[in-house]
Structures are given as structure tokens and as C-alpha cells.
Coordinates of C-alpha atoms and ligand atoms in Angstrom, one line a residue:
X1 CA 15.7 143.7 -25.9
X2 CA 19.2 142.4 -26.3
X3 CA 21.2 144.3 -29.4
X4 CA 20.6 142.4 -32.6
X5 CA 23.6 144.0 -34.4
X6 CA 24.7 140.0 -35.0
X7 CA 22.1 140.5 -38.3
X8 CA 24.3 142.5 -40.3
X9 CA 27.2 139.7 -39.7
X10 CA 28.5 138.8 -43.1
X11 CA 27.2 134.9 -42.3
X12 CA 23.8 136.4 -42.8
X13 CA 22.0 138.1 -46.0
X14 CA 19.1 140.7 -46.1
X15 CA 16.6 138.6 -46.5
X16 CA 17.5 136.7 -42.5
X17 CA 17.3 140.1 -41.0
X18 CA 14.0 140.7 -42.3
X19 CA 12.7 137.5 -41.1
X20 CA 13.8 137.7 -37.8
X21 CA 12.9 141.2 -37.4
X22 CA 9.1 140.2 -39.2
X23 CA 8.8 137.6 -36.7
X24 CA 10.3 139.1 -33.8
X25 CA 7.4 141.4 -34.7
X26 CA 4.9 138.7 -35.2
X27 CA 5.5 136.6 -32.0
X28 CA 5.7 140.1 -29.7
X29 CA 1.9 139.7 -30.3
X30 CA 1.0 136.3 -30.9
X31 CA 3.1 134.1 -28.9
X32 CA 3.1 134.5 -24.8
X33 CA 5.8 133.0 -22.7
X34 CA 3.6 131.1 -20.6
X35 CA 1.1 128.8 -21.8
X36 CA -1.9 126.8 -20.0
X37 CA -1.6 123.1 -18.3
X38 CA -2.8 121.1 -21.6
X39 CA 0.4 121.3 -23.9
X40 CA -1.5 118.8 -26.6
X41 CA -4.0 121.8 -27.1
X42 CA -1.4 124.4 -27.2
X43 CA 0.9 122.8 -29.4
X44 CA -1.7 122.0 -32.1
X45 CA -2.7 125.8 -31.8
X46 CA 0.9 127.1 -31.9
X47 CA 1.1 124.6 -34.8
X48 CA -2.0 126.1 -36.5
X49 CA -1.1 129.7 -35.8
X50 CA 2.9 129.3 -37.1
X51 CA 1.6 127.9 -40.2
X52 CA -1.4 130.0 -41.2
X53 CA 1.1 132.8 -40.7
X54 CA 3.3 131.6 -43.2
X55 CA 6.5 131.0 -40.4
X56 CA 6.5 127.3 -40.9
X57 CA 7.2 127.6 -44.6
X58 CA 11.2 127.9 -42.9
X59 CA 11.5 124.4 -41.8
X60 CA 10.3 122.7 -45.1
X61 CA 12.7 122.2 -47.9
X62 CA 12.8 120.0 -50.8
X63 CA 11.4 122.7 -53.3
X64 CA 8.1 122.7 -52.2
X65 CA 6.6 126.1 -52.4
X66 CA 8.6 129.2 -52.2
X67 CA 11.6 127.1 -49.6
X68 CA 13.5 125.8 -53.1
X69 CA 15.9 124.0 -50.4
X70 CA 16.6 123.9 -46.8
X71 CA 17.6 127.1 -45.7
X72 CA 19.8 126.7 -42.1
X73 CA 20.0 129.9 -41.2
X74 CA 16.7 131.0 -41.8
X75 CA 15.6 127.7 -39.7
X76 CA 18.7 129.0 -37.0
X77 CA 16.6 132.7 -36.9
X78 CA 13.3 131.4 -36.6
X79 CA 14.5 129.4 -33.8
X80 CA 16.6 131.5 -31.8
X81 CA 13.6 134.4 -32.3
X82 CA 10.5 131.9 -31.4
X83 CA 13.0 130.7 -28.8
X84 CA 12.8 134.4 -27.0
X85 CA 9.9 134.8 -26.7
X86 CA 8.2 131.2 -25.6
X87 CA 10.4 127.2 -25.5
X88 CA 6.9 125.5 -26.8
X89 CA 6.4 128.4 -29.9
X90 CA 10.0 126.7 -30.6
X91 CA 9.8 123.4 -30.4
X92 CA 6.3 123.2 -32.6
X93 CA 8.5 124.8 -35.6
X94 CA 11.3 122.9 -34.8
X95 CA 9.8 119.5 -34.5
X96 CA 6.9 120.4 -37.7
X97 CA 11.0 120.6 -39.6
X98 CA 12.8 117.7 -37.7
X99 CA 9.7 115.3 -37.8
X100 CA 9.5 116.1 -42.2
X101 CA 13.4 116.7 -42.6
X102 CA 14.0 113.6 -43.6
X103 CA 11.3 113.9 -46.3
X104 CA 12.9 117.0 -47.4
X105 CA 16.2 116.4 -47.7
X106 CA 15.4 112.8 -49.3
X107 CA 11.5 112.1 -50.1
X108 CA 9.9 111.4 -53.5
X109 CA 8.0 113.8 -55.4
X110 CA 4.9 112.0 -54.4
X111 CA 6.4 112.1 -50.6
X112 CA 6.9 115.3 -50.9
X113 CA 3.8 116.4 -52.5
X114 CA 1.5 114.4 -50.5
X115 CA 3.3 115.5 -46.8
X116 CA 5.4 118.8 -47.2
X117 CA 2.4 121.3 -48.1
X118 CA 0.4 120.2 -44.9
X119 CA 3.3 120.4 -42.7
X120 CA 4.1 123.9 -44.2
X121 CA 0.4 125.1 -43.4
X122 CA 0.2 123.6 -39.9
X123 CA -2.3 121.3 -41.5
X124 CA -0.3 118.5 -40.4
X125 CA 1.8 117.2 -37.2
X126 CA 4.9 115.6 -37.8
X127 CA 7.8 113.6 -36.1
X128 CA 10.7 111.9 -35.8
X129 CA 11.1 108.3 -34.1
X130 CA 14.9 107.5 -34.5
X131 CA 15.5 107.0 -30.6
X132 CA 14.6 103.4 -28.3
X133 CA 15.1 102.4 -24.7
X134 CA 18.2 100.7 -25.1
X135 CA 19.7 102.9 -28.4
X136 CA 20.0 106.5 -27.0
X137 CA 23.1 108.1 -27.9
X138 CA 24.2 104.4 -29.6
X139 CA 22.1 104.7 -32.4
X140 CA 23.4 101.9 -34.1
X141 CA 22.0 99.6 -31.4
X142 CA 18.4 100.0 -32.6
X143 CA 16.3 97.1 -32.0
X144 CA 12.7 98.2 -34.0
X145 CA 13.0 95.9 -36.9
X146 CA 11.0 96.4 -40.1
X147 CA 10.4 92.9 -42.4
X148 CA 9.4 93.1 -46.1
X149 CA 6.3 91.2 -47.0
X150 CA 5.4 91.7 -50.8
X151 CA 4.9 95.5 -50.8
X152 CA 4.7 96.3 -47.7
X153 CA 7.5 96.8 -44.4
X154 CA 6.3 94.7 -41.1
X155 CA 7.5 97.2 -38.3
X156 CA 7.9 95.5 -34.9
X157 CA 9.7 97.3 -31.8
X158 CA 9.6 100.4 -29.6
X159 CA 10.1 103.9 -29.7
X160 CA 10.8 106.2 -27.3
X161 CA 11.2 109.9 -26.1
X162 CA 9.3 111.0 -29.5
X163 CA 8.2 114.4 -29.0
X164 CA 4.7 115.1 -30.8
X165 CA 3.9 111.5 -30.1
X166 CA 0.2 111.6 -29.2
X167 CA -0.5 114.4 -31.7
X168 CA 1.4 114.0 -34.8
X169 CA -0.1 113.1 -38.1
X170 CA 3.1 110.9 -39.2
X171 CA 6.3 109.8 -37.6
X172 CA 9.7 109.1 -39.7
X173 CA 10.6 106.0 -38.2
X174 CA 13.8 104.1 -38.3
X175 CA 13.9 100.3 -38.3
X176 CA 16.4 97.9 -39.2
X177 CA 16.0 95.8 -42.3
X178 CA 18.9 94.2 -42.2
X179 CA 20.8 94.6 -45.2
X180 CA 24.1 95.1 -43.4
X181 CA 25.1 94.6 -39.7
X182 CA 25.0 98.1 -37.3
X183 CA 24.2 101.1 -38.6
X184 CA 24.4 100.0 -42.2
X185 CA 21.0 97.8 -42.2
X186 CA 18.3 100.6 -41.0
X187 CA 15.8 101.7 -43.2
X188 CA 13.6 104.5 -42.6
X189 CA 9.4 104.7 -43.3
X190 CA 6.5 107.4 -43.0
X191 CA 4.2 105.5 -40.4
X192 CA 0.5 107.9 -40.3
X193 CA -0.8 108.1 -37.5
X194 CA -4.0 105.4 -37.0
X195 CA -1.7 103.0 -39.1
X196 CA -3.2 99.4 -37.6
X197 CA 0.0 97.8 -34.9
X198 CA 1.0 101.6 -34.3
X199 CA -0.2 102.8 -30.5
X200 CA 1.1 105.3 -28.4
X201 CA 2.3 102.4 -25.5
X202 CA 2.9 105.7 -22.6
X203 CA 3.1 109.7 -22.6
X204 CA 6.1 110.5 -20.7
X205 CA 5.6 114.0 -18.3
X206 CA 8.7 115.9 -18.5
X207 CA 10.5 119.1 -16.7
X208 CA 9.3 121.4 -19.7
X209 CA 5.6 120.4 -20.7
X210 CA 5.7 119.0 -24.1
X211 CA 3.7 115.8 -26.2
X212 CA 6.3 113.4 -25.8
X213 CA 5.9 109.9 -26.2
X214 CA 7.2 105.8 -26.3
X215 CA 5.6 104.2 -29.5
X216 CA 4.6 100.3 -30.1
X217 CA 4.9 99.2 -33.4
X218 CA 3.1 95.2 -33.6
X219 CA 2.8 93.8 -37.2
X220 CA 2.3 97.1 -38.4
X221 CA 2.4 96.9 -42.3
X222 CA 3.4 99.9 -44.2
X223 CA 3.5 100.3 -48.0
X224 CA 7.4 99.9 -49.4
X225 CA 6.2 103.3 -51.2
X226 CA 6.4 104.9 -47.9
X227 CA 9.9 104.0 -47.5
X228 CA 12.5 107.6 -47.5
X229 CA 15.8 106.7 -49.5
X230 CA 17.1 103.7 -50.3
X231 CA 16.7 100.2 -48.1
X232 CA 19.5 100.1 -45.5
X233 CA 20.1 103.9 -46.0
X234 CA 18.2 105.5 -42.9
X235 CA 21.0 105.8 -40.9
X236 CA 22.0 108.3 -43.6
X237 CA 19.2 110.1 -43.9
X238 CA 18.9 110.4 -40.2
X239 CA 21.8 112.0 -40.0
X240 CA 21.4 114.5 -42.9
X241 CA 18.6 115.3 -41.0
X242 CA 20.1 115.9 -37.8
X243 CA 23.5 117.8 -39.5
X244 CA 20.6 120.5 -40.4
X245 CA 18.5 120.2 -37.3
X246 CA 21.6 120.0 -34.7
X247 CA 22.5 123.6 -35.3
X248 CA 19.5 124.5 -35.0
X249 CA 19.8 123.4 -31.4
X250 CA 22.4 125.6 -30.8
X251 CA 20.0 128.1 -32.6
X252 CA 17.1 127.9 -30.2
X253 CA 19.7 127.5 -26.8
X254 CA 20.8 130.7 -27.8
X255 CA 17.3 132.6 -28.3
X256 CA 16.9 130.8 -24.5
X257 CA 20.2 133.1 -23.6
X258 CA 19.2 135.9 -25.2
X259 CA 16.0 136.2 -23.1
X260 CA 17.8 135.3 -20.1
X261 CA 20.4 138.2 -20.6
X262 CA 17.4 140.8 -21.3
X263 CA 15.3 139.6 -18.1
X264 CA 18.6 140.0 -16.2
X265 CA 19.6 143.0 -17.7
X266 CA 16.0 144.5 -17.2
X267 CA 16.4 143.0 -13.1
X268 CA 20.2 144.1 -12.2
X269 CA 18.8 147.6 -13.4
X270 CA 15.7 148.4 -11.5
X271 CA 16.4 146.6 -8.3
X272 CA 17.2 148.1 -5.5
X273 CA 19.8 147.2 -2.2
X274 CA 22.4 149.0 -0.1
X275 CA 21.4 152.4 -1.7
X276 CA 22.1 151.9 -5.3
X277 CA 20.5 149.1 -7.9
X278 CA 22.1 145.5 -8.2
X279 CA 24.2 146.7 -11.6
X280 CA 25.9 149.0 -9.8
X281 CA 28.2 146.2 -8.3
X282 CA 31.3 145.2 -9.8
X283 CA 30.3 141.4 -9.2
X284 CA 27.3 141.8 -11.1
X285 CA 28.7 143.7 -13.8
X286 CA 31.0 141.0 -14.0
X287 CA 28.5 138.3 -14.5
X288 CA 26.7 140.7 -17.1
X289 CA 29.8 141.1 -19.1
X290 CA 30.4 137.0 -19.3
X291 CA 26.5 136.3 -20.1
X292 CA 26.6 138.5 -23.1
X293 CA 30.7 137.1 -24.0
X294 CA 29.5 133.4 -23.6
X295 CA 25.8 134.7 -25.8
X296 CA 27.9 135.7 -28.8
X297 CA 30.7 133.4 -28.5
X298 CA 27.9 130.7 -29.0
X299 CA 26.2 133.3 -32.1
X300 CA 29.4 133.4 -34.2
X301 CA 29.7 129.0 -33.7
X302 CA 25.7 128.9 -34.6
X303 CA 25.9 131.0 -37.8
X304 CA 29.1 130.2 -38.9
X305 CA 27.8 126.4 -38.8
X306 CA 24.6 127.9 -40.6
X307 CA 26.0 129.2 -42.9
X308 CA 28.4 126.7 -44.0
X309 CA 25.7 124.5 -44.7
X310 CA 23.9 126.8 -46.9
X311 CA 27.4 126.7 -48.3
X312 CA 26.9 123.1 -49.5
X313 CA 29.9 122.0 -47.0
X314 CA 30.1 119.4 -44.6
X315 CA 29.4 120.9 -40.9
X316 CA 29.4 117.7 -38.9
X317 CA 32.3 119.5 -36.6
X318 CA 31.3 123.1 -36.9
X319 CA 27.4 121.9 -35.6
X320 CA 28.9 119.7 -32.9
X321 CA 31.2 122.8 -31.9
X322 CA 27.9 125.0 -32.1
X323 CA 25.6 123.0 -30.5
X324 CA 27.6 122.2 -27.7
X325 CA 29.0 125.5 -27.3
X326 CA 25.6 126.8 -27.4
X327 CA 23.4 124.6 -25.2
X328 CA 26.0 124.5 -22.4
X329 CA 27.1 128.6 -22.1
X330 CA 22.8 128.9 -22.3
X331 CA 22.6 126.6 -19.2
X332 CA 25.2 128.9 -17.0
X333 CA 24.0 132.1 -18.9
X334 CA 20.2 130.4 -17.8
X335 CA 21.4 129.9 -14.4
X336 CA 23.4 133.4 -13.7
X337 CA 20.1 135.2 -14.4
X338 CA 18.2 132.9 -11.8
X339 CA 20.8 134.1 -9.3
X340 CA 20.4 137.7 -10.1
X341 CA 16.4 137.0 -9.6
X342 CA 17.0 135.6 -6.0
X343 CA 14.1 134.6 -4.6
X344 CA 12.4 135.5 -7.3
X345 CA 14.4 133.6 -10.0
X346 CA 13.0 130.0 -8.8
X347 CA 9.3 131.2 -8.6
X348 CA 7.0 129.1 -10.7
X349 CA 6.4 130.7 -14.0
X350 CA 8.5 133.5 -13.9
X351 CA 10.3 134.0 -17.5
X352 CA 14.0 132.5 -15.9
X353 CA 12.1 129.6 -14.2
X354 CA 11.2 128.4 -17.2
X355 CA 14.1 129.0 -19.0
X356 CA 15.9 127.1 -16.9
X357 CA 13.6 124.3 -17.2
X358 CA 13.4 124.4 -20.9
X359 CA 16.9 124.6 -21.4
X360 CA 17.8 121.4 -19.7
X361 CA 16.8 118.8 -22.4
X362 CA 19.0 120.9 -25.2
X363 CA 22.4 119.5 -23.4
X364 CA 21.1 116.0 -24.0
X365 CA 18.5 115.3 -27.3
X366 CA 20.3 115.4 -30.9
X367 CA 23.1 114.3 -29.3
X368 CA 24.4 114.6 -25.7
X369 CA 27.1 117.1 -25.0
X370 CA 29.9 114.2 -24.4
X371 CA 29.1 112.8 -28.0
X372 CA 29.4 116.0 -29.9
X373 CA 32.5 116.4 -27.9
X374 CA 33.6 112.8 -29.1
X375 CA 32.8 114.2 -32.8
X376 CA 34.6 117.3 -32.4
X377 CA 37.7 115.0 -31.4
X378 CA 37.1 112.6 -34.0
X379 CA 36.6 115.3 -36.5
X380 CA 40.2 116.6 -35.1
X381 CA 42.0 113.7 -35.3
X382 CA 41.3 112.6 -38.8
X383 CA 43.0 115.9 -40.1
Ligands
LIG401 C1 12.9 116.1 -24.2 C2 13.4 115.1 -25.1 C3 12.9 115.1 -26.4 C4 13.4 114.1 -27.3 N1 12.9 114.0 -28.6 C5 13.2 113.0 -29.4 C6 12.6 112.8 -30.7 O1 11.7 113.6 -31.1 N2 13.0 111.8 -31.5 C7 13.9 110.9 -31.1 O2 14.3 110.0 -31.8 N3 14.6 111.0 -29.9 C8 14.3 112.1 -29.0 N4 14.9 112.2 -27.8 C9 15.9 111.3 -27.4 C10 17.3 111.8 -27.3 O3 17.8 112.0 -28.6 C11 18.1 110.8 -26.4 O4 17.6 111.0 -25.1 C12 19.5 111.1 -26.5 O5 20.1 110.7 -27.7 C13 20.3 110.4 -25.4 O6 19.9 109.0 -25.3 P1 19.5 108.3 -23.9 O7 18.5 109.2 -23.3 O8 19.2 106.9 -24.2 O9 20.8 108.5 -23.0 P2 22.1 107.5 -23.0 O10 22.4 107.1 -24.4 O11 21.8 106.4 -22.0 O12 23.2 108.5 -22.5 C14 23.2 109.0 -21.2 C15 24.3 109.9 -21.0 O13 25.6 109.3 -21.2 C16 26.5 110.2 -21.7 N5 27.2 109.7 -22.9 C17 26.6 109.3 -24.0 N6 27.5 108.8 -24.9 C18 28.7 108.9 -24.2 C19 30.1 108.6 -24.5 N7 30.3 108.0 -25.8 N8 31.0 108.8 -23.6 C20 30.7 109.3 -22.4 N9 29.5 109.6 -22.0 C21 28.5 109.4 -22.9 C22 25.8 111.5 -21.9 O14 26.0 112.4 -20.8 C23 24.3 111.1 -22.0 O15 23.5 112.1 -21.6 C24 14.4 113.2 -26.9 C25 14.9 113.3 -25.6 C26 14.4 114.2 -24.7 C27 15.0 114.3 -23.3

């Protein structure tokens, strides 16, 4: 296993090490790298099994329980150590903290109360419905629209590329109400799953099995009391949500390099050509020596950006510089241990086969790696 000297960095505190060590622990015997061909199954089991555990007490905040706030790093750790060992282990804690973030970070007691405590025990599925065909990365094009009728928001509109759509219990979904042109008139609303005018209108199949949906919202009335934050606020609170959960990105892309390094590591070792074992060879040692460089060039960007949040300060450039960083040194750390495999690197199911698939998706959800560049500038440029 790859050293994990990076837990006595002065960015973390006791405590971190002994979660990521505890789980390390944990998910060596619990969590396998491959799983079987019916991800819905396995996702509601890794959800079950995370949360009975205790793990997914780490991505819920808002003082329920023991968590008395969002803790980044400890979300970063748990990430980048699920990460390691299995991409779906991941993304069920990522997306159980993404999909109630925005409860969190700005629910009401009775939100909280009534949500938080089943999402912590992997009781409940959550998720997050910010993104529609035509408003990816242009968020502030969003279409869904949400009408108030007496008491209750009329959502109409589409989702799309929801992950957990199919299985979750409740979605966070963004609509616009109107209060204010662009980005400034979007409200966001806890829709449960069964809710009458909610379907699931496709399951999209992609390169790294996971429940991943488009939603259709028809006349679909949902109390005003169900509402997170103020009216024409969710653009907000979808980005407090994502300035937490972005990092954590970087956080899991890294655990992917991690694992990459220790399968190559383990591979340039024992394999044997022209009388000696691949890691005898300058050129490989070469490619060694810029995995692990680019692996904790992306660590000191993830947990500085950690723990500047836990700081209380803003981190909209540090997780842009993370996340980015992080997701695209993964891909060539991803694709440098493939090509240490050979042969074997590209054969279904083997540990760098999949990381290369699972990777892929990281450089492009939360924000593509051109728009965190474009915040990184704009960031830059208003010093
Ligand atoms: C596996 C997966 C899971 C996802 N899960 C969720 C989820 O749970 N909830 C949710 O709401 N959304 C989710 N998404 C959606 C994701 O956030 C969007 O795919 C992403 O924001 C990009 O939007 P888009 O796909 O419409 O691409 P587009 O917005 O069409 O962008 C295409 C490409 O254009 C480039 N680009 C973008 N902006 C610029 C620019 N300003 N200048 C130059 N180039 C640019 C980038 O390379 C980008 O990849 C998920 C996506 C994937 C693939």
C-alpha cells in the first residue's frame, strides 16, 4: 500500500488519521473492488453497510448526531480511502452527502430532523437534481420551473444525469421560481420519491456502472415547507453545496491514483523481461517517480482546500485548483499504470481497467475541467 505519511500533514488533526486508518481497516474487509452486474442492488447494500457501520455519519452535517458541522476533510478521507479500495463504495457515500448537503448546510430543524438521521444510517437514499439537457456546465440556463399555488411549489421540467435516480428516497431539486432573471430566480425543494408528476423518464447506462438517471417532473405539487433556504436562493445553496462536495472530488480522484500507483508499483516489481523485472528500467522508474510527484502534488491542493474550509474561509479557487489538479494528474497517473499492465492493463475487470473507467466522469461532473480553470482565472483576476 502506498505510504500514508500525508496523515501527519499539519492540514490534518488526529482524529482524520484515525478515521482513515479505522476505515482503511474496515473496507480491507468489507468492500471488494469488483462488484456484480446489478449496481441498483449493490448500491443500496453498500449504502446499508456504510451506514450501519457508522462511515456515513462523515457526510451529514448540520448538527445532527455526533457531525456538529460539515467536516471537509473527514468527508476528503473517507473518500479518497473508499475510493482505493472500490469507485461504487465511493460514490454511495459521496452522493448519501452531495444528494443531503444542501439540507445540511441550509435545512430547517424539521428538514433536518426528518431527513439527516436516515441518510446517516443508510436508512435513506438521497440526491441531487441541479443539472438538465440543455443547462450542463451553464447552470444558470435551467429550464425546470417550479410555480407556487397556495402552499405548495408546481414543479414542471426535466432532469438529467442524476446519479441515485431510480433508487433514492429524495432528490434536492432546483427549479426556477422566478424571482429574478438567471441564476438569481431558482429555488430549491426536497421532492420524495413516489411524489405524484415525479417519474424516472430513462436510466442512462454509463462507462462506470452506476443508478443514474433523467427525471420528469409534470404538475408535481410539493409543500412550500419542503422548500431549502429562501425563494430564489438555490442557486446559493447549490453552490455551498458543491464548494464542500467539489474537493471532495479531488478527494476521491486521488484515492483512484493512489490505487493505481500501488497496482503499478506491485506490477513493475514482480514482472519479469530481458532478465531483470520491469522496475529495473530507467523508463519505468521514471514514470514511477512522476505517478507518485503528480499523487502528492494533487494531496497537498486537496487538503489544503479541506482544510481551509474547515477554516471557515472561502475555497472557491483553492477547490477549483484541487479538483482540477486532482482529477486530471489521476487520469495520466490512471493511464501510466494501464501501460505498465500491457496486455493485461485493458483486461476487463482487472483493478486498472476499472480505474480507468471510473476515473473518466471525475474530469467532467461538479464542474468540467475548463470551468474550474475559468474560475481559477476569474478568481486571479479579481485580486
Ligand atoms: C457520471 C455523471 C454523474 C453525474 N451526476 C450528477 C448529479 O448527481 N446531479 C446533477 O445535477 N448533475 C450530475 N451530472 C451532470 C454533470 O454535472 C454535467 O454533466 C456537467 O456539469 C457538464 O454538463 P454537460 O454534460 O451538459 O456538458 P456541457 O455543459 O455541454 O459541457 C461540455 C464540455 O464543454 C466544455 N466546457 C464547458 N464550459 C466551457 C467553457 N466555459 N469554455 C470552454 N469549454 C467549456 C467542457 O469540456 C465540458 O465537458 C453527472 C454527470 C455525469 C457524467
Amino acid at each position: 500500500m502506498s505510504d500514508r505519511n500525508y496523515l501527519d500533514w499539519p492540514f490534518l488533526e488526529p482524529r482524520h488519521k484515525e478515521l482513515a486508518l479505522a476505515l482503511d481497516d474496515w473496507a480491507s474487509q468489507n468492500v471488494p473492488h469488483a462488484h456484480g452486474k446489478d449496481v441498483d442492488a449493490d448500491c443500496r447494500a453498500l449504502v446499508k453497510s456504510l451506514g450501519a457501520a457508522g462511515w456515513l455519519r462523515h457526510a451529514v452535517g448540520g448538527g445532527h448526531g455526533a457531525a456538529p458541522a460539515i467536516d471537509t476533510r473527514a468527508i476528503c478521507l473517507v473518500r479518497e480511502t473508499l475510493a482505493r479500495h472500490s469507485g461504487l463504495a465511493d460514490f454511495a457515500f459521496a452522493m448519501q452527502g452531495l444528494g443531503s448537503g444542501a439540507i445540511s448546510l441550509q435545512g430547517t430543524a424539521g428538514q433536518k430532523q426528518r431527513y439527516l438521521p436516515q441518510v446517516a444510517s443508510g436508512e435513506s437514499i438521497a440526491a441531487f437534481a441541479l443539472s438538465e439537457p440543455e443547462a450542463g456546465s451553464d447552470v444558470a440556463a435551467m429550464q425546470c420551473s417550479a410555480h407556487i399555488e397556495g402552499d405548495h411549489a408546481v414543479l414542471n421540467g426535466e432532469k438529467t444525469w442524476i446519479s441515485n435516480g431510480g433508487i433514492a428516497d429524495f432528490y434536492v431539486v432546483f427549479a426556477r421560481t422566478g424571482e429574478a432573471p438567471g441564476a438569481r430566480g431558482i429555488s430549491a425543494f426536497i421532492v420524495d420519491a413516489g411524489t405524484p408528476g415525479f417519474e424516472i423518464a430513462e436510466r442512462i447506462e454509463v462507462i462506470a456502472p452506476h443508478p443514474l438517471a433523467r427525471l420528469r417532473f409534470s404538475d408535481c405539487r410539493v409543500p412550500l415547507s419542503q422548500r431549502i433556504g429562501e425563494a430564489g436562493e438555490g442557486f446559493k445553496v447549490a453552490m455551498r453545496t458543491l464548494d464542500v462536495f467539489r474537493t471532495s472530488v479531488a478527494a476521491a480522484a486521488l484515492g483512484f491514483a493512489r490505487r493505481a500507483l500501488d497496482e503499478a508499483l506491485q506490477r513493475a516489481t514482480t514482472r519479469r523481461m530481458f532478465n531483470q523485472v520491469l522496475a529495473d528500467f530507467q523508463l519505468t522508474q521514471a514514470k514511477l517517480a512522476q505517478m507518485a510527484t503528480t499523487i502528492d502534488g494533487a494531496a497537498l491542493l486537496v487538503y489544503r482546500a479541506a482544510w481551509q474550509r474547515d477554516q471557515g474561509r472561502s475555497v472557491t479557487r483553492e477547490a477549483a485548483m484541487a479538483k482540477l489538479t486532482a482529477t486530471e494528474g489521476a487520469q495520466q497517473v490512471i493511464d501510466a499504470a494501464v501501460q505498465l499492465f500491457g496486455g493485461l492493463g485493458v483486461v476487463s475487470g482487472q483493478p486498472v481497467e476499472t480505474l480507468y473507467r471510473d476515473i473518466r466522469a471525475l474530469r467532467i461532473y461538479e464542474g468540467a475541467s475548463e470551468v474550474q480553470q475559468l474560475i481559477i482565472a476569474r478568481e486571479l483576476l479579481k485580486d
